[in-house]
XYZ file of C-alpha atoms in Angstrom:
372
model
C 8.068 -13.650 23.853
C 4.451 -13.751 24.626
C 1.880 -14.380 21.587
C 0.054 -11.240 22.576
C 3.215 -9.212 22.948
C 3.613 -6.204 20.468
C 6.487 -6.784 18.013
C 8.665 -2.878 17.557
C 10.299 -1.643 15.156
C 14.089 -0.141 15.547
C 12.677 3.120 15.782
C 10.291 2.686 18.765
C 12.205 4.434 20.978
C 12.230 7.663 18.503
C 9.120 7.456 18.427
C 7.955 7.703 22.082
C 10.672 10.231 22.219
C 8.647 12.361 19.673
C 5.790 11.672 22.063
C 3.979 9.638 19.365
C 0.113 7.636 19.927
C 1.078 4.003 19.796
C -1.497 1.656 18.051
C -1.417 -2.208 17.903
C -0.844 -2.592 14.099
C -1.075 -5.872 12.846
C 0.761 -6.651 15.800
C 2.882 -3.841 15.715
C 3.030 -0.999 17.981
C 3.257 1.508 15.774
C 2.896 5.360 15.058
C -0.498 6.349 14.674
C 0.132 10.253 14.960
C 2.515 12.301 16.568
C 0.939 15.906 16.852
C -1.908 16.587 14.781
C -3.138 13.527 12.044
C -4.480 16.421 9.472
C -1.190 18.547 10.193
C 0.724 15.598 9.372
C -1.298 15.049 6.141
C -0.900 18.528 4.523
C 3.054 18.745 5.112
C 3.242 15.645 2.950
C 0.947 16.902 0.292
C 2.697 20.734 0.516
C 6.435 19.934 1.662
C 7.652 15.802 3.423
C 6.758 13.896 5.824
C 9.301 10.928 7.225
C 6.943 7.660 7.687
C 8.636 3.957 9.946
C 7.248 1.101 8.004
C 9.119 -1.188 9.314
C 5.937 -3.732 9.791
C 6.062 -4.157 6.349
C 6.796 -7.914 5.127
C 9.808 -8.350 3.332
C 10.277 -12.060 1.879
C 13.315 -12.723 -0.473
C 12.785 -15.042 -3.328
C 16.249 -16.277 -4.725
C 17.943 -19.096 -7.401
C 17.491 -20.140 -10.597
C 14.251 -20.771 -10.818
C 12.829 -17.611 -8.901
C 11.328 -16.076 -11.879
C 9.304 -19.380 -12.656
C 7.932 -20.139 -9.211
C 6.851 -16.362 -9.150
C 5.107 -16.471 -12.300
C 3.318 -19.512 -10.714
C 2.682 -18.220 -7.147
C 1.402 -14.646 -8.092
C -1.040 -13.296 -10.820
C 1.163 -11.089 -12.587
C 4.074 -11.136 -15.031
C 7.430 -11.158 -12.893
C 9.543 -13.105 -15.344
C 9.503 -9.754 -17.978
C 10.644 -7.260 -14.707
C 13.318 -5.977 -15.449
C 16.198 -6.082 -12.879
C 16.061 -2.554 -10.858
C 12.411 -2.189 -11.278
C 9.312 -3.324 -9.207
C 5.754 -4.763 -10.140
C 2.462 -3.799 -8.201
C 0.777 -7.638 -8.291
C -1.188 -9.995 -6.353
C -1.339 -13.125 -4.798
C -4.798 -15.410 -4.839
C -6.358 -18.193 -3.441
C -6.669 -21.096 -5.895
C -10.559 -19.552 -5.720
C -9.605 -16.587 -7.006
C -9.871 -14.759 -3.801
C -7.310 -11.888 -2.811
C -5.173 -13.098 -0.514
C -2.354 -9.597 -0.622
C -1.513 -7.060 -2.694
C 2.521 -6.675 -3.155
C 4.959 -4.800 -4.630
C 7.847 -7.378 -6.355
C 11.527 -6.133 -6.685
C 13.798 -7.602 -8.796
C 17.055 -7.050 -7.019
C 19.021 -8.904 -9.372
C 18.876 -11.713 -12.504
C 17.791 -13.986 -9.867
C 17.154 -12.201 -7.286
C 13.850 -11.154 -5.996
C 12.124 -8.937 -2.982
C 8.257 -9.758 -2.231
C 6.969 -6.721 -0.096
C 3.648 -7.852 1.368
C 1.161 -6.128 4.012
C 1.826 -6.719 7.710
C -1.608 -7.934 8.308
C -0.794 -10.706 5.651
C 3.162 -11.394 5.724
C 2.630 -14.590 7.742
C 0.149 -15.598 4.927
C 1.914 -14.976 2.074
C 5.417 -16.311 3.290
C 3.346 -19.424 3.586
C 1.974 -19.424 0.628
C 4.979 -18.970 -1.504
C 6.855 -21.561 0.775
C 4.079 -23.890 -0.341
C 4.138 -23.183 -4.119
C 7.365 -23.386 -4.558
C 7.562 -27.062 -4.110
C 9.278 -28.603 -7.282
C 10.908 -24.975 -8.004
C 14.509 -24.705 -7.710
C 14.403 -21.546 -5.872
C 14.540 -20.419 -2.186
C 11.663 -18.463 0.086
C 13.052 -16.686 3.228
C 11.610 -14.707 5.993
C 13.594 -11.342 5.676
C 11.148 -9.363 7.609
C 13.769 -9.253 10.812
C 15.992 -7.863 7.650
C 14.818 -5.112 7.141
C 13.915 -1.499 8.712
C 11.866 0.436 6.320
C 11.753 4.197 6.152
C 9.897 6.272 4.038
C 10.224 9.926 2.696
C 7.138 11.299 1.009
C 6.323 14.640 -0.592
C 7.284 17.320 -2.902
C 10.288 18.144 -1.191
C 11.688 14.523 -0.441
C 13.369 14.579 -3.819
C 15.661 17.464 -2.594
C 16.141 15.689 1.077
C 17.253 12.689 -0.261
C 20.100 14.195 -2.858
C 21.673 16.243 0.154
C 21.943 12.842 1.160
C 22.771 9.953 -1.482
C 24.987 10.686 -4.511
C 22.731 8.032 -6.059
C 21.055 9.092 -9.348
C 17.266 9.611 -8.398
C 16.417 11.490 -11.142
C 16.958 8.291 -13.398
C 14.726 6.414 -10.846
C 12.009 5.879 -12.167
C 8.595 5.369 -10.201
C 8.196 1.641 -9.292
C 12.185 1.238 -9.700
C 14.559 0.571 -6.433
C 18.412 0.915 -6.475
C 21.470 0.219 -4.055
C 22.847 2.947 -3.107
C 24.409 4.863 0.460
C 21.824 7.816 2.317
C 24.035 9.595 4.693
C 26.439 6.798 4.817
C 24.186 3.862 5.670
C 23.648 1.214 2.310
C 19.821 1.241 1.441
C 18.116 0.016 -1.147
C 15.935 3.327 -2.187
C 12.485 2.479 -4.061
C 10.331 5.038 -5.979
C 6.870 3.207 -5.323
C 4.821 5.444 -2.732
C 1.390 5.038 -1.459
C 0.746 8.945 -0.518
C 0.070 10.062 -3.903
C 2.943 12.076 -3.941
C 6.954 11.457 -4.929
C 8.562 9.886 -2.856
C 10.966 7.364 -1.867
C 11.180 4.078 0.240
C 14.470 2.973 1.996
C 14.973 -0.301 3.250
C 18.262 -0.328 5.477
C 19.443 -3.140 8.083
C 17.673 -2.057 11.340
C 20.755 -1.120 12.983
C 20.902 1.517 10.757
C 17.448 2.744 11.065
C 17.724 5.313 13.854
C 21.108 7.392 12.538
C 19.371 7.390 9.005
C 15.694 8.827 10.602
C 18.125 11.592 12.473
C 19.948 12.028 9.042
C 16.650 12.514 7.180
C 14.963 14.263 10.503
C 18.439 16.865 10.462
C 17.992 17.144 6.009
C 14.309 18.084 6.003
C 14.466 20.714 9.036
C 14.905 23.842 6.356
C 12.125 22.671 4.594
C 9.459 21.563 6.766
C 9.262 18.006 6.944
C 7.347 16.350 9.892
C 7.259 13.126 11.371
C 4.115 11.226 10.298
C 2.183 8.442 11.424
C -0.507 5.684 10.144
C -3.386 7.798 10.811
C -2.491 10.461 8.074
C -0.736 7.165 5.732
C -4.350 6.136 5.513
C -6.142 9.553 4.480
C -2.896 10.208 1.696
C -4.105 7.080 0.022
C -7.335 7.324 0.251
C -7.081 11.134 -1.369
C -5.317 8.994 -3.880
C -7.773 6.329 -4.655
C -5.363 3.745 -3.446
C -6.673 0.162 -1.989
C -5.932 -1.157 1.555
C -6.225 -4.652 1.965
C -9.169 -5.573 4.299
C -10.770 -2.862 3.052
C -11.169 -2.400 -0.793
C -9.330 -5.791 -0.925
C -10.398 -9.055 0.937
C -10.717 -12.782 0.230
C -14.130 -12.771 -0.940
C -13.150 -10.596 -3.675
C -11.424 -11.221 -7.107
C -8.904 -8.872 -8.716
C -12.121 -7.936 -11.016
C -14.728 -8.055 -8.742
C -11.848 -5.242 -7.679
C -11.642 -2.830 -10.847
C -8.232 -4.432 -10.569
C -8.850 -7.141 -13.266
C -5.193 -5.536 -15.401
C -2.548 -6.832 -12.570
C -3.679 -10.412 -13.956
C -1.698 -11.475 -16.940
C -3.560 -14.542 -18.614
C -0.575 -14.228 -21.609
C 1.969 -15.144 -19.403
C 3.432 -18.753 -20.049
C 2.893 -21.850 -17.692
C -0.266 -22.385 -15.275
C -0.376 -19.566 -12.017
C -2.432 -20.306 -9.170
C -6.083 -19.283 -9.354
C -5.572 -19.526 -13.693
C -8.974 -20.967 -14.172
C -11.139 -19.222 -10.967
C -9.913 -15.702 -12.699
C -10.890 -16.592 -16.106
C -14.308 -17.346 -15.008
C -14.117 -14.361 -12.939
C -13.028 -12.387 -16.319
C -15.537 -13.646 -18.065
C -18.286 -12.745 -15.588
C -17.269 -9.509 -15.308
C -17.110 -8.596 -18.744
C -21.233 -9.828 -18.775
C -22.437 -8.729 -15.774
C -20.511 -5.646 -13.953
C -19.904 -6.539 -10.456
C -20.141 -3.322 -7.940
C -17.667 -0.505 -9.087
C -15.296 0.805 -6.697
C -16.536 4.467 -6.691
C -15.759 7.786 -4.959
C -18.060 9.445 -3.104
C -18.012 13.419 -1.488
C -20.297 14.505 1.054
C -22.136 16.940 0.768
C -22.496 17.531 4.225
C -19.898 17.632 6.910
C -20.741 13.443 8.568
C -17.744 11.055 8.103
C -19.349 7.882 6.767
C -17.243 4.910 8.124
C -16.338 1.206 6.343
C -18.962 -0.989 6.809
C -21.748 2.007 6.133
C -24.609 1.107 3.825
C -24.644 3.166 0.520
C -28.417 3.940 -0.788
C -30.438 5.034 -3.465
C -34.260 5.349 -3.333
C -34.217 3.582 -0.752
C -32.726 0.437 -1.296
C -29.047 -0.895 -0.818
C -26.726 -0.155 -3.444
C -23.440 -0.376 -2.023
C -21.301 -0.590 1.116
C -18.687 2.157 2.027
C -14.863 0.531 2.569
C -13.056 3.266 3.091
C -13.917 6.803 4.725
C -12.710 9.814 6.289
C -12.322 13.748 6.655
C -10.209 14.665 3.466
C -8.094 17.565 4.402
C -7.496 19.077 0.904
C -11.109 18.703 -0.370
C -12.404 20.032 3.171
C -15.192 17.599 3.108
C -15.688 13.612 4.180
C -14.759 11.175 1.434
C -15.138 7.527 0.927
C -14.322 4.812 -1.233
C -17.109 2.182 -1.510
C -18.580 -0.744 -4.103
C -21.672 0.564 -5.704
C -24.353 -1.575 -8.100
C -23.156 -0.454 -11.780
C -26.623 1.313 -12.108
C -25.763 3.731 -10.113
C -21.389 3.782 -9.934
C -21.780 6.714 -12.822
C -20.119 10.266 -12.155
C -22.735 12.421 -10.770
C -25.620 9.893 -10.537
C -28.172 11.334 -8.729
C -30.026 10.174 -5.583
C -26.824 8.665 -3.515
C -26.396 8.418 -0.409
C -24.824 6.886 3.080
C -26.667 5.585 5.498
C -25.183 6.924 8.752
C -26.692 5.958 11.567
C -30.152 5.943 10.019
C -30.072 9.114 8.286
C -29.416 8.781 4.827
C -26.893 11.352 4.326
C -26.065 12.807 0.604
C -23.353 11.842 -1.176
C -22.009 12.825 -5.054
C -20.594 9.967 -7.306
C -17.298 10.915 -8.411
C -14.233 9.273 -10.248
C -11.641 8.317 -8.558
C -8.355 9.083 -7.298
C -9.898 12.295 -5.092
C -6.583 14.061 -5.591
C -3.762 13.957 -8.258
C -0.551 15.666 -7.999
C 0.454 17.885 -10.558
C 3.826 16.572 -11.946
């Protein structure tokens, strides 16, 4: 295979069936939209919508010792995870810098499943391959593994028990179990990135077509659709949610973040990045770095990562994240804003687009919450 080649997932040809807009993901073709992106939005947020995430990087982390060389590899507390459940964590440069943001399953007493972005699978793999040197455990590649589909929405809950006998209403959010979804084995997660309920299944990709038909044939009576990246990415930005490369990068620290909890100085033993973050604490707690902050427009122009925010005329921020949001009806954006002026309704804030300085309110985030 060519280096520039696209790498598909085992639904590809579903998708292009469905008549789907291909993008180059992270060097994935994948689904950017099949019909309309802000159609495909509002079914999740009202009724389901069926999501391939399949690009996903799925690296198992088994043997004795998988615990310890976790603990030492990422920021957060793995050791006290309790088999069955997950932990949202991160995994830094010895600087401090982000390098991913993952979710960690414990599968088992030593058992463990790293889920990292697609952009940065390659990077962490090697990463943890690296640290765990001296650590009687085992790193492997499982992202060939692994198809990955996702159900998400008020309505998934009652797709997915027409389909599993498995007790979802004991799972609890950021908890996976085994279990069988219209016959194929899965392991079914609660940890969405929509804002909604939902769940995550992670099959063998053999299995991945007969269980999207399953799920496709379940949700028919109650309107789920299937959805692409395009509306994945307004969902969580509705729901305040970071995307790495965006709110997330290498120059930044957990704290420099807002993100400064997912680092757990109490836990035993030295972690990479230990004494980088506790300078980067400690700075943070004397000076406030830039806040990540919402912002609404107040007119109807999309501002755009990368956009300048403003206030009396000076730069005050920069815009990471932006886009039409479909249930507030206006353009939102996510951006890192000088402390002065990162309060809830400061006055005088703005975006710079395209030389006009276009005005914005100040608002906390997540944009949207669902009502449980």
């Amino acid at each position: 295979m060519s280096s520039t080649e696209l790498r598909r997932t085992a639904l590809d040809a579903t998708h292009r069936a469905l008549g789907a807009t291909m993008t180059d993901f992270a060097g994935w073709d994948m689904p950017l939209r099949y019909g309309s992106e802000r159609d495909e939005h509002v079914a999740v947020r009202t009724r389901a919508g069926l999501f391939d995430l399949s690009h996903m990087g799925e690296i198992t982390v088994t043997g004795p010792q998988a615990a310890a060389l976790l603990d030492h590899a990422l920021v957060g507390n793995i050791g006290s995870v309790k088999p069955g459940r997950a932990r949202y964590t991160m995994i830094c440069r010895e600087d401090g810098g982000i390098l991913d943001d993952l979710i960690v399953y414990r599968l088992g007493e030593t058992d463990y499943m790293v889920v990292a972005n697609a952009s940065n699978a390659q990077v962490v793999l090697d990463a943890l391959t690296e640290r765990a040197a001296g650590f009687d455990a085992e790193v492997r590649d499982d992202r060939d593994a692994y198809a990955l589909l996702a159900v998400q929405g008020p309505e998934s809950p009652g797709i997915l028990k027409s389909l599993t006998d498995a007790d979802l209403d004991g799972l609890k959010y950021y908890a996976g179990l085994p279990g069988t979804v219209a016959g194929v084995p899965a392991l079914i997660a609660r940890t969405g990135y929509t804002g909604e309920d939902g769940f995550e299944l992670f099959v063998r990709p053999e299995h991945a077509v007969e269980l999207w038909r399953a799920l496709t044939e379940a949700g028919e009576g109650v309107g789920l659709v299937p959805c692409g990246l395009s509306c994945r990415d307004t969902l969580r930005l509705e729901a305040g949610m970071p995307l790495y490369g965006h709110e997330l990068t290498t120059e930044l620290t957990p704290f420099d973040a807002g993100l400064g909890r997912v680092v757990k100085f109490e836990k035993e033993g030295d972690f990479v990045g230990r004494a980088a973050l506790a300078e980067a604490a400690e700075r943070a707690a004397a000076t406030p770095p830039r806040v990540l902050v919402g912002l609404v427009a107040e007119g109807r122009r999309v501002p755009r990562a990368g956009y300048a925010v403003v206030a009396g005329g000076e730069v005050v921020g920069e815009v990471t994240s932006g886009a039409p949001s479909p249930t507030l009806g206006r353009p939102i954006a996510m951006a890192y804003v000088d402390a002065a002026h990162a309060a809830v309704g400061t006055p005088g804030v703005g975006v710079d687009i395209r030389g006009t300085h276009e005005p914005y309110e100040v608002v906390a985030l997540p944009f949207y919450k669902r009502q449980k």
